[in-house]
Amino acid sequence: MKTVPFLVALALAIAPIARAQTGVMEVGADPALHGAYPTNYQEIVTSWLQTVLIDAPSAQIEWVTAPKPGTMPEKKHGKALFGYLVEFKLNSRNRFGAYTGMQKKTVLIHDGQVIKATGFGL
């Protein structure tokens, strides 16, 4: 019986570390920083995918989270980019016509546009 509380404590200790390794940090929403809440986030992401995927019509999307206020680091200037984080899983065809399998992706939306993404080879 002592194993269960230990495993719970271990899981709670590891979760913040795993989140920190992604370079994504959740913060409270401030409209001046994060922009307007993207109620049409699925449309925004789907339209953006049309511009970055090799075979966009083949895209299969599973939405993991609704938009959450957050930030991602910007490498060029060393500053944080603010917006709304959306996590989803994506399966689409690559340049060889084969499906890649479901892969986790995250985008940062600010004022109705995807401004940063992780999980893509961009």
mmCIF file of C-alpha atoms in Angstrom:
data_model
loop_
_atom_site.group_PDB
_atom_site.id
_atom_site.type_symbol
_atom_site.label_atom_id
_atom_site.label_comp_id
_atom_site.label_asym_id
_atom_site.label_seq_id
_atom_site.Cartn_x
_atom_site.Cartn_y
_atom_site.Cartn_z
ATOM 1 C CA MET A 1 0.000 0.000 0.000
ATOM 2 C CA LYS A 2 2.935 2.361 0.475
ATOM 3 C CA THR A 3 3.716 2.031 -3.230
ATOM 4 C CA VAL A 4 0.630 3.948 -4.410
ATOM 5 C CA PRO A 5 1.336 7.180 -2.456
ATOM 6 C CA PHE A 6 4.965 6.992 -3.586
ATOM 7 C CA LEU A 7 3.940 6.676 -7.254
ATOM 8 C CA VAL A 8 1.513 9.581 -6.921
ATOM 9 C CA ALA A 9 4.206 11.755 -5.325
ATOM 10 C CA LEU A 10 6.669 10.742 -8.039
ATOM 11 C CA ALA A 11 4.195 11.611 -10.807
ATOM 12 C CA LEU A 12 3.516 15.019 -9.252
ATOM 13 C CA ALA A 13 7.253 15.689 -8.995
ATOM 14 C CA ILE A 14 7.983 14.693 -12.598
ATOM 15 C CA ALA A 15 5.125 16.632 -14.259
ATOM 16 C CA PRO A 16 6.689 20.127 -13.840
ATOM 17 C CA ILE A 17 10.031 18.825 -15.096
ATOM 18 C CA ALA A 18 8.424 17.329 -18.198
ATOM 19 C CA ARG A 19 6.578 20.601 -18.883
ATOM 20 C CA ALA A 20 9.807 22.623 -18.482
ATOM 21 C CA GLN A 21 11.617 20.470 -21.040
ATOM 22 C CA THR A 22 9.097 21.364 -23.755
ATOM 23 C CA GLY A 23 9.965 25.065 -23.567
ATOM 24 C CA VAL A 24 6.270 25.846 -23.052
ATOM 25 C CA MET A 25 5.053 27.636 -19.950
ATOM 26 C CA GLU A 26 1.456 28.346 -19.015
ATOM 27 C CA VAL A 27 0.652 31.753 -17.546
ATOM 28 C CA GLY A 28 -2.490 33.694 -16.600
ATOM 29 C CA ALA A 29 -4.360 35.413 -19.432
ATOM 30 C CA ASP A 30 -3.699 39.097 -20.013
ATOM 31 C CA PRO A 31 -5.504 40.374 -23.131
ATOM 32 C CA ALA A 32 -2.822 43.018 -23.667
ATOM 33 C CA LEU A 33 -0.149 40.290 -23.880
ATOM 34 C CA HIS A 34 -2.005 37.248 -25.186
ATOM 35 C CA GLY A 35 -4.376 38.917 -27.615
ATOM 36 C CA ALA A 36 -7.994 37.934 -28.156
ATOM 37 C CA TYR A 37 -9.112 34.433 -27.164
ATOM 38 C CA PRO A 38 -9.216 32.305 -30.353
ATOM 39 C CA THR A 39 -12.743 30.860 -30.281
ATOM 40 C CA ASN A 40 -12.205 29.583 -33.845
ATOM 41 C CA TYR A 41 -8.845 27.964 -33.023
ATOM 42 C CA GLN A 42 -9.574 24.813 -35.035
ATOM 43 C CA GLU A 43 -10.127 26.884 -38.176
ATOM 44 C CA ILE A 44 -6.994 28.960 -37.480
ATOM 45 C CA VAL A 45 -4.808 25.868 -37.045
ATOM 46 C CA THR A 46 -6.329 24.026 -40.010
ATOM 47 C CA SER A 47 -5.764 27.032 -42.298
ATOM 48 C CA TRP A 48 -2.179 27.370 -41.070
ATOM 49 C CA LEU A 49 -1.539 23.654 -41.684
ATOM 50 C CA GLN A 50 -2.527 24.213 -45.332
ATOM 51 C CA THR A 51 0.568 26.405 -45.669
ATOM 52 C CA VAL A 52 3.107 24.135 -43.924
ATOM 53 C CA LEU A 53 2.204 20.514 -44.745
ATOM 54 C CA ILE A 54 3.409 18.644 -47.830
ATOM 55 C CA ASP A 55 -0.036 17.021 -48.312
ATOM 56 C CA ALA A 56 -2.455 19.163 -46.311
ATOM 57 C CA PRO A 57 -5.636 17.450 -47.569
ATOM 58 C CA SER A 58 -4.414 14.191 -46.007
ATOM 59 C CA ALA A 59 -4.208 15.732 -42.511
ATOM 60 C CA GLN A 60 -5.990 13.905 -39.703
ATOM 61 C CA ILE A 61 -6.240 16.007 -36.538
ATOM 62 C CA GLU A 62 -7.157 15.015 -32.985
ATOM 63 C CA TRP A 63 -7.645 18.062 -30.759
ATOM 64 C CA VAL A 64 -6.036 17.495 -27.353
ATOM 65 C CA THR A 65 -6.629 20.820 -25.577
ATOM 66 C CA ALA A 66 -8.662 23.957 -26.002
ATOM 67 C CA PRO A 67 -6.621 27.183 -26.117
ATOM 68 C CA LYS A 68 -4.835 28.012 -22.868
ATOM 69 C CA PRO A 69 -2.942 31.228 -22.186
ATOM 70 C CA GLY A 70 0.785 30.598 -22.374
ATOM 71 C CA THR A 71 4.124 31.559 -23.785
ATOM 72 C CA MET A 72 6.911 30.085 -25.898
ATOM 73 C CA PRO A 73 10.493 31.284 -26.119
ATOM 74 C CA GLU A 74 11.659 33.184 -29.182
ATOM 75 C CA LYS A 75 15.210 32.193 -30.073
ATOM 76 C CA LYS A 76 16.081 35.221 -32.202
ATOM 77 C CA HIS A 77 15.670 37.885 -29.520
ATOM 78 C CA GLY A 78 15.602 35.739 -26.376
ATOM 79 C CA LYS A 79 12.155 37.041 -25.449
ATOM 80 C CA ALA A 80 8.927 35.216 -24.726
ATOM 81 C CA LEU A 81 6.068 35.115 -27.227
ATOM 82 C CA PHE A 82 2.619 35.326 -25.623
ATOM 83 C CA GLY A 83 -0.625 33.900 -26.916
ATOM 84 C CA TYR A 84 -2.835 30.841 -26.555
ATOM 85 C CA LEU A 85 -1.383 27.334 -26.657
ATOM 86 C CA VAL A 86 -3.269 24.625 -28.525
ATOM 87 C CA GLU A 87 -2.130 20.997 -28.419
ATOM 88 C CA PHE A 88 -3.221 18.475 -31.024
ATOM 89 C CA LYS A 89 -2.145 15.233 -32.639
ATOM 90 C CA LEU A 90 -1.500 15.184 -36.363
ATOM 91 C CA ASN A 91 -1.203 12.393 -38.901
ATOM 92 C CA SER A 92 -0.497 13.398 -42.485
ATOM 93 C CA ARG A 93 1.325 12.150 -45.530
ATOM 94 C CA ASN A 94 4.978 12.987 -46.018
ATOM 95 C CA ARG A 95 6.750 13.645 -49.327
ATOM 96 C CA PHE A 96 6.894 9.887 -50.001
ATOM 97 C CA GLY A 97 3.117 9.528 -49.654
ATOM 98 C CA ALA A 98 3.311 7.559 -46.401
ATOM 99 C CA TYR A 99 1.430 8.586 -43.282
ATOM 100 C CA THR A 100 3.696 9.731 -40.460
ATOM 101 C CA GLY A 101 1.516 8.416 -37.631
ATOM 102 C CA MET A 102 -0.117 10.516 -34.936
ATOM 103 C CA GLN A 103 2.395 13.003 -33.549
ATOM 104 C CA LYS A 104 1.885 15.601 -30.823
ATOM 105 C CA LYS A 105 2.082 19.220 -31.969
ATOM 106 C CA THR A 106 1.676 22.543 -30.181
ATOM 107 C CA VAL A 107 0.961 25.939 -31.688
ATOM 108 C CA LEU A 108 0.866 29.397 -30.153
ATOM 109 C CA ILE A 109 -1.939 31.603 -31.468
ATOM 110 C CA HIS A 110 -1.863 35.376 -31.056
ATOM 111 C CA ASP A 111 -4.604 37.629 -32.465
ATOM 112 C CA GLY A 112 -5.959 34.928 -34.760
ATOM 113 C CA GLN A 113 -2.632 33.765 -36.219
ATOM 114 C CA VAL A 114 -0.243 30.930 -35.470
ATOM 115 C CA ILE A 115 2.984 32.674 -34.470
ATOM 116 C CA LYS A 116 5.027 29.681 -33.264
ATOM 117 C CA ALA A 117 4.816 25.891 -33.378
ATOM 118 C CA THR A 118 6.613 22.908 -31.881
ATOM 119 C CA GLY A 119 6.744 19.392 -33.224
ATOM 120 C CA PHE A 120 7.287 20.495 -36.822
ATOM 121 C CA GLY A 121 10.543 20.498 -38.753
ATOM 122 C CA LEU A 122 10.164 24.214 -39.536
#
